Tab-separated table of C-alpha atoms in Angstrom:
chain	number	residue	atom	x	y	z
A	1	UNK	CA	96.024	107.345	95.498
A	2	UNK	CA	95.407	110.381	93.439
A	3	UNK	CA	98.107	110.537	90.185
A	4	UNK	CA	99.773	113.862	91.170
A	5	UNK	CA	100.308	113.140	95.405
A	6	UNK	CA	101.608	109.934	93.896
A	7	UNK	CA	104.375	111.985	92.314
A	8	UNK	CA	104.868	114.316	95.549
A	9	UNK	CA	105.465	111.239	97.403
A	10	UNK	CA	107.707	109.793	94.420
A	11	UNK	CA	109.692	113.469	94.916
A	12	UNK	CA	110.397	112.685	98.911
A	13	UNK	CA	111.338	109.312	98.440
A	14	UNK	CA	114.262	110.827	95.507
A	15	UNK	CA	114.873	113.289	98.574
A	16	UNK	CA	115.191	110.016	100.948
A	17	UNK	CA	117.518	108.621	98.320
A	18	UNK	CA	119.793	111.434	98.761
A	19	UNK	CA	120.297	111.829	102.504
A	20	UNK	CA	117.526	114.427	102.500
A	21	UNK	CA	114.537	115.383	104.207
A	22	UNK	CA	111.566	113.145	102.499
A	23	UNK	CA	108.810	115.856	101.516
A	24	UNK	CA	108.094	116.121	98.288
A	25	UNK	CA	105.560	118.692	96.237
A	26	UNK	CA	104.102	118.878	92.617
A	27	UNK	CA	102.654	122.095	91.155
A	28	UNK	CA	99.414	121.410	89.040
A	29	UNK	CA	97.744	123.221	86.213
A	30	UNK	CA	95.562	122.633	83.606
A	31	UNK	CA	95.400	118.783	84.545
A	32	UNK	CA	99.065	118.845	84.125
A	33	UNK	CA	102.570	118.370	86.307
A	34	UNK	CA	104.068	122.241	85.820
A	35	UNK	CA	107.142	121.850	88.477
A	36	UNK	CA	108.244	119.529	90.812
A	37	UNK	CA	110.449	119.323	94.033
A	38	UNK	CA	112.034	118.235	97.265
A	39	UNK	CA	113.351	119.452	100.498
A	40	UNK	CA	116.944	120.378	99.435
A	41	UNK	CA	118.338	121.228	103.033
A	42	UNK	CA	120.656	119.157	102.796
A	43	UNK	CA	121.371	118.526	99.547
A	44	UNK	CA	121.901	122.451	98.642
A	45	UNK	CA	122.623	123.289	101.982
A	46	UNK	CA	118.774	125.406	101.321
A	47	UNK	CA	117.053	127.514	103.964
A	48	UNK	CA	114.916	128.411	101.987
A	49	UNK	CA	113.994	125.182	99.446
A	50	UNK	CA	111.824	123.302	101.314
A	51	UNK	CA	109.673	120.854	99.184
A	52	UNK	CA	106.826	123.607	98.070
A	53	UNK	CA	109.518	126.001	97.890
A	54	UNK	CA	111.839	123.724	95.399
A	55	UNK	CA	108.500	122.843	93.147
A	56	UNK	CA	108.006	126.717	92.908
A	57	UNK	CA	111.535	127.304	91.945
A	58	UNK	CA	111.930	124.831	89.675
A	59	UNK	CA	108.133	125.402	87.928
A	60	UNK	CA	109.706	129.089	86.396
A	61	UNK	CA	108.810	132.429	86.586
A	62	UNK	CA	104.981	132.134	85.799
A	63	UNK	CA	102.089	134.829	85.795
A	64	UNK	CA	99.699	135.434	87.888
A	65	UNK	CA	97.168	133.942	85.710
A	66	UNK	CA	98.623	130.688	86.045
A	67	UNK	CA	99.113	130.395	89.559
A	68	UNK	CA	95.762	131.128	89.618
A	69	UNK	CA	94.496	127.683	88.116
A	70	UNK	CA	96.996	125.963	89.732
A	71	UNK	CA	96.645	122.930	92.994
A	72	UNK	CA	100.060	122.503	95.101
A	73	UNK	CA	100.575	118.991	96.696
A	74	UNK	CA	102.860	118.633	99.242
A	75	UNK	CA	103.115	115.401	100.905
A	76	UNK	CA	103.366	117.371	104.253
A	77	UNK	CA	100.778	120.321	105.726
A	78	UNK	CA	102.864	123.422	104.153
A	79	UNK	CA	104.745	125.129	107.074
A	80	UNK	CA	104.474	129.321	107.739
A	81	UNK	CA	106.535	129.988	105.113
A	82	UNK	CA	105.588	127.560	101.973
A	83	UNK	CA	101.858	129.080	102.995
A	84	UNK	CA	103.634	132.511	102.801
A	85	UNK	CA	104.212	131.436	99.696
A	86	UNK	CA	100.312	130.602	98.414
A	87	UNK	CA	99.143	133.540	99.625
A	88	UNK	CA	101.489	135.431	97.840
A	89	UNK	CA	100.880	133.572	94.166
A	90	UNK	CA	97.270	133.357	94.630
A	91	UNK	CA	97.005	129.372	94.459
A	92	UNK	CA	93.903	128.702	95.407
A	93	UNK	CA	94.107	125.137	96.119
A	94	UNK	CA	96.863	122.740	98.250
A	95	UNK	CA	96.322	119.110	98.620
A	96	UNK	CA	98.325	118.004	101.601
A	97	UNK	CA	99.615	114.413	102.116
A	98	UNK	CA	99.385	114.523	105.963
A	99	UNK	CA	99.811	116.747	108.827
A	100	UNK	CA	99.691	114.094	111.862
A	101	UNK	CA	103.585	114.869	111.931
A	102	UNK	CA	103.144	118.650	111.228
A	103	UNK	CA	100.762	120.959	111.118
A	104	UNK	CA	100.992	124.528	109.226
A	105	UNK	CA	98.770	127.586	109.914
A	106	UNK	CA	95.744	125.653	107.292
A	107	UNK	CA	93.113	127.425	109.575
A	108	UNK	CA	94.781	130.899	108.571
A	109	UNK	CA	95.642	129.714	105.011
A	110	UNK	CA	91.741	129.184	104.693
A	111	UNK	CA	91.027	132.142	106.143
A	112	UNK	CA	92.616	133.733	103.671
A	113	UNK	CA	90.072	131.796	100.910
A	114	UNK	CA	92.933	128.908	100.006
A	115	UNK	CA	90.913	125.210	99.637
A	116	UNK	CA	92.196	122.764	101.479
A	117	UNK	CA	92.072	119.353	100.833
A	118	UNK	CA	93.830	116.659	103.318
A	119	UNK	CA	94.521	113.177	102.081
A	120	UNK	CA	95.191	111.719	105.225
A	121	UNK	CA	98.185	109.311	103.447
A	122	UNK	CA	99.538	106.507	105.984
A	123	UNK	CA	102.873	106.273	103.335
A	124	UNK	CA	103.273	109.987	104.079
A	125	UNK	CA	103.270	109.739	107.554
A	126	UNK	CA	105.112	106.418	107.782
A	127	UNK	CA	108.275	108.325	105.605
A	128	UNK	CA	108.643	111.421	108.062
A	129	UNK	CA	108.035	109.370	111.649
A	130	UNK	CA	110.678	106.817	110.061
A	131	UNK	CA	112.471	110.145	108.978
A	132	UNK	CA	111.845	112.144	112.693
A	133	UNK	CA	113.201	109.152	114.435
A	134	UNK	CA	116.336	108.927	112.643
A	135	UNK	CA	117.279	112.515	112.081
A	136	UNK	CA	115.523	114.687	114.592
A	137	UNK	CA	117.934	117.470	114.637
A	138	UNK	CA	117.544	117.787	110.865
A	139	UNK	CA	113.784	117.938	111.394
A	140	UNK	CA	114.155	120.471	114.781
A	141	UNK	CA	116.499	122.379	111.992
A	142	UNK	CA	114.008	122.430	109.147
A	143	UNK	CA	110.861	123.796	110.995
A	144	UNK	CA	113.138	126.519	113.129
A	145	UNK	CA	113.181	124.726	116.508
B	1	UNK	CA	120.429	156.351	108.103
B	2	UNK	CA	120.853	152.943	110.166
B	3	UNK	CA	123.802	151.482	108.941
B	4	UNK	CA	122.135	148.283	108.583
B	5	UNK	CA	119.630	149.609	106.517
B	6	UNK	CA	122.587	151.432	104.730
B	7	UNK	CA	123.628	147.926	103.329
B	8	UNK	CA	120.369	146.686	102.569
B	9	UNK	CA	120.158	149.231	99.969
B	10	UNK	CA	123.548	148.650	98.680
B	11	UNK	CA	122.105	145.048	98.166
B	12	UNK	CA	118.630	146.788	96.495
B	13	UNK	CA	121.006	149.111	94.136
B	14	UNK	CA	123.238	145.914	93.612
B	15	UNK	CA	120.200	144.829	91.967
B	16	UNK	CA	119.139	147.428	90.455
B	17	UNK	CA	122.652	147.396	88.509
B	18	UNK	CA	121.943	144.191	87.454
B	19	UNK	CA	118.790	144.999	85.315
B	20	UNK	CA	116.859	143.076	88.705
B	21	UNK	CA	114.417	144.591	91.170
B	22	UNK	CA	115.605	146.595	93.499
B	23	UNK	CA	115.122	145.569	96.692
B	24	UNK	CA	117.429	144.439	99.489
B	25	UNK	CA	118.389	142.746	102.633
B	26	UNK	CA	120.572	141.965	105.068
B	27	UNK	CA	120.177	139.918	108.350
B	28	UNK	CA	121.804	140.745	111.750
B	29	UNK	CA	122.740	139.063	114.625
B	30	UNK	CA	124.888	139.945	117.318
B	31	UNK	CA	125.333	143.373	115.277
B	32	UNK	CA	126.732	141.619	112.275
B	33	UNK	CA	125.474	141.516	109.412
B	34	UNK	CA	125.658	137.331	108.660
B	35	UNK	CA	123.681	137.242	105.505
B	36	UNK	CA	122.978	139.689	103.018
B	37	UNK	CA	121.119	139.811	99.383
B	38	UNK	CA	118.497	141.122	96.731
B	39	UNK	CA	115.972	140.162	94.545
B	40	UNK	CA	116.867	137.921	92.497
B	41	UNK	CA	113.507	137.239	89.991
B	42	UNK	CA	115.270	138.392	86.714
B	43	UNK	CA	119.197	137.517	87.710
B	44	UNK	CA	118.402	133.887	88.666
B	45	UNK	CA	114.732	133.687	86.982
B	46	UNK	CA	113.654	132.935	90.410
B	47	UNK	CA	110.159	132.399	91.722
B	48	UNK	CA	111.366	132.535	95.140
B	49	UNK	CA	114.390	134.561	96.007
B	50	UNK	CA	112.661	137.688	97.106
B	51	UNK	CA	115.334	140.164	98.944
B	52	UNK	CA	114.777	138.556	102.088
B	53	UNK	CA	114.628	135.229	100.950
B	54	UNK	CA	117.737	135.627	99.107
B	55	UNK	CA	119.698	136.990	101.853
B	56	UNK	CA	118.261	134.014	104.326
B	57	UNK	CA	119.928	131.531	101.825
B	58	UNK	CA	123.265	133.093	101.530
B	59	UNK	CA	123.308	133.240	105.646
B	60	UNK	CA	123.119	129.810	105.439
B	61	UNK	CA	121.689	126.583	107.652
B	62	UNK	CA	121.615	128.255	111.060
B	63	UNK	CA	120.094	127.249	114.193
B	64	UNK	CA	117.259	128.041	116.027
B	65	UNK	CA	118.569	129.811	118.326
B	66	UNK	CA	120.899	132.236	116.163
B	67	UNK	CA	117.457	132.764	114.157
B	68	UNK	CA	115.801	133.996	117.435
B	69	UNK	CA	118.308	136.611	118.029
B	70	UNK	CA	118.167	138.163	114.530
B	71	UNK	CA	117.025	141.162	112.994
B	72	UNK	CA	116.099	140.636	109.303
B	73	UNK	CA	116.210	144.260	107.630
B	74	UNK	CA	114.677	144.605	103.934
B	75	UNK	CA	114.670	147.717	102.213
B	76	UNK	CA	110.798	146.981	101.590
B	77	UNK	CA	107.597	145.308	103.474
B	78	UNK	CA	107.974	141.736	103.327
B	79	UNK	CA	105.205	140.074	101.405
B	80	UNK	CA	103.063	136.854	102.720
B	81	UNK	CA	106.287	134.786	101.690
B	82	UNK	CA	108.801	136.349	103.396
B	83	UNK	CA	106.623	137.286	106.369
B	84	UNK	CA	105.917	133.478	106.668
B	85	UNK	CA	109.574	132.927	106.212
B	86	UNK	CA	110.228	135.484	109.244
B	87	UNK	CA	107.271	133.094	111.839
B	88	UNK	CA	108.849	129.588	110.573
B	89	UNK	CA	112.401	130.522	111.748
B	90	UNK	CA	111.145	132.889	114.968
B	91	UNK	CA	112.675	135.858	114.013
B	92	UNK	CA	111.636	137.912	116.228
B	93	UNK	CA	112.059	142.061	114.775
B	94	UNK	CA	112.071	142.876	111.026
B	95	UNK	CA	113.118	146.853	110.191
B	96	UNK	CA	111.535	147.717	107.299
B	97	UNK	CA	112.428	150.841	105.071
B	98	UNK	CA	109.085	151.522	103.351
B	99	UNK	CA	105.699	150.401	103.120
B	100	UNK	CA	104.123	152.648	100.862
B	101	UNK	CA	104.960	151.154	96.985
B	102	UNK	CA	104.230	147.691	98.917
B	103	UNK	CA	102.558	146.282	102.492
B	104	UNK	CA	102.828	143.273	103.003
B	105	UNK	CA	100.876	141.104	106.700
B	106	UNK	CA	102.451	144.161	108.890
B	107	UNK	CA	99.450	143.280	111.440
B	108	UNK	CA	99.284	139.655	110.819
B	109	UNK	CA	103.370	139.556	111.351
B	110	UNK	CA	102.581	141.666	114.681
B	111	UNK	CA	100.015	139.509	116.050
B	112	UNK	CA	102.374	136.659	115.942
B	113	UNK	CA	105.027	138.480	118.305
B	114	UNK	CA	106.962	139.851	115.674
B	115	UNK	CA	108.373	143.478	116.147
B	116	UNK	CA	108.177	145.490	113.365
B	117	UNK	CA	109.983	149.226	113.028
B	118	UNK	CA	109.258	150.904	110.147
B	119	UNK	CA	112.279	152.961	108.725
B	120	UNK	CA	110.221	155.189	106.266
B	121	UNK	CA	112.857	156.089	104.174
B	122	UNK	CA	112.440	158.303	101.500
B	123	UNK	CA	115.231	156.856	99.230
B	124	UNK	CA	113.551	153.259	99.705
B	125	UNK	CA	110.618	154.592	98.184
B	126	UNK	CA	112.405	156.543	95.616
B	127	UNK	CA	114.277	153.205	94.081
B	128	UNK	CA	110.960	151.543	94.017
B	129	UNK	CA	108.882	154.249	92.364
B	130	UNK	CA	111.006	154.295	89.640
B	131	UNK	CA	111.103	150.713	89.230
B	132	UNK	CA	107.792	150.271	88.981
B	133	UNK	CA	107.171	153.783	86.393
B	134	UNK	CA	109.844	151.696	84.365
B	135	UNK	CA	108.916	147.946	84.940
B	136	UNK	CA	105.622	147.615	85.750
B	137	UNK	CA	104.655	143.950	84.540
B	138	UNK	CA	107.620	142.862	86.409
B	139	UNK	CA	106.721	144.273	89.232
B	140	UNK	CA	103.231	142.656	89.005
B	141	UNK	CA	104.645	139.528	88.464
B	142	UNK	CA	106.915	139.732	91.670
B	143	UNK	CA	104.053	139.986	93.773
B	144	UNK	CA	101.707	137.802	92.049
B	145	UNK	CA	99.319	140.391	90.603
């Protein structure tokens, strides 16, 4: 398992830990772990943090130049909004755990020239069906249905 | 001057006060206003809380179906971020003040069933142009450029 999904996945399970939803995202650049995250619907009562969201936050204010170099992993196929979010920095790379359990708009995101790479993880699925089954109003909440 | 986009602007010159960027939002349903804020890049250092985003968070965890009800006003076109943030809850009309310092997806927004107005307000555009004569590497920055 590649280094940096390792530590998305290490970023749901602390979200897991918590009573949280378990997705978990690290922002990459230069070879190196910039900002890190998890779903914090529950824990900050967030909206708006969902895993990619919370990596972004928490990775600063950056230029464009350096979202520019930069790979997103998300342990979870990035919903409409956390591709909002891509498109709007210019990253032009997101590795994506799985998304058996979810799937985002990746045809439009590489429509829009965004590489996508899925890893197909059977520990990323395993944590959100285990997750789905136990909370599924959470989930229903989380992806606005 | 709708008075919902009335208070969107208070939220945009609450910012503005605050050294920030002035743009603003509120969110409607049921004609009340149940969430309101601004841009909140240099108050918070945020990478995320875009006027719309912003005022999404302080309305709080809702449910799907108060989301689908809603009118989300900002005193700007919402970028790919807050546009995607508008299709992953269902929100289904946006009122926009001004779309000529910024566009963001109109069409791609529209072709996903989301009803747009467009306000075209002349004191939207007049708090934005002098922003951006007096900040412009801020304003690149807040859209990624």
């Amino acid at each position: 398992m590649d280094e940096f999904m390792r530590a998305a996945i290490e970023e749901a399970r602390k979200g897991l830990a918590e009573g949280g939803i378990p997705i978990g995202s690290v922002l990459v650049c230069d070879g190196r772990i910039i900002g890190r995250g998890h779903n914090q619907r529950v824990q900050k009562k967030s909206a708006v943090l969902h895993a990619e969201m919370d990596c972004l936050e928490n990775a600063g204010r950056l230029s464009a130049a350096e979202y520019r170099k930069s790979t997103l992993y998300s342990t979870l196929s990035p919903c409409d909004m956390c591709s909002g979010t891509v498109l709007l920095y210019g990253i032009p790379r997101v590795v994506v755990g799985e998304n058996e359990t979810f799937k985002g708009p990746e045809s439009y995101l590489s429509s829009r020239g965004v590489e996508l790479e899925l890893l197909d993880s059977d520990e990323c699925k395993s944590l959100m069906r285990g997750f789905i089954r136990e909370k599924p109003e959470l989930w229903s909440e989380d992806i606005g249905k």
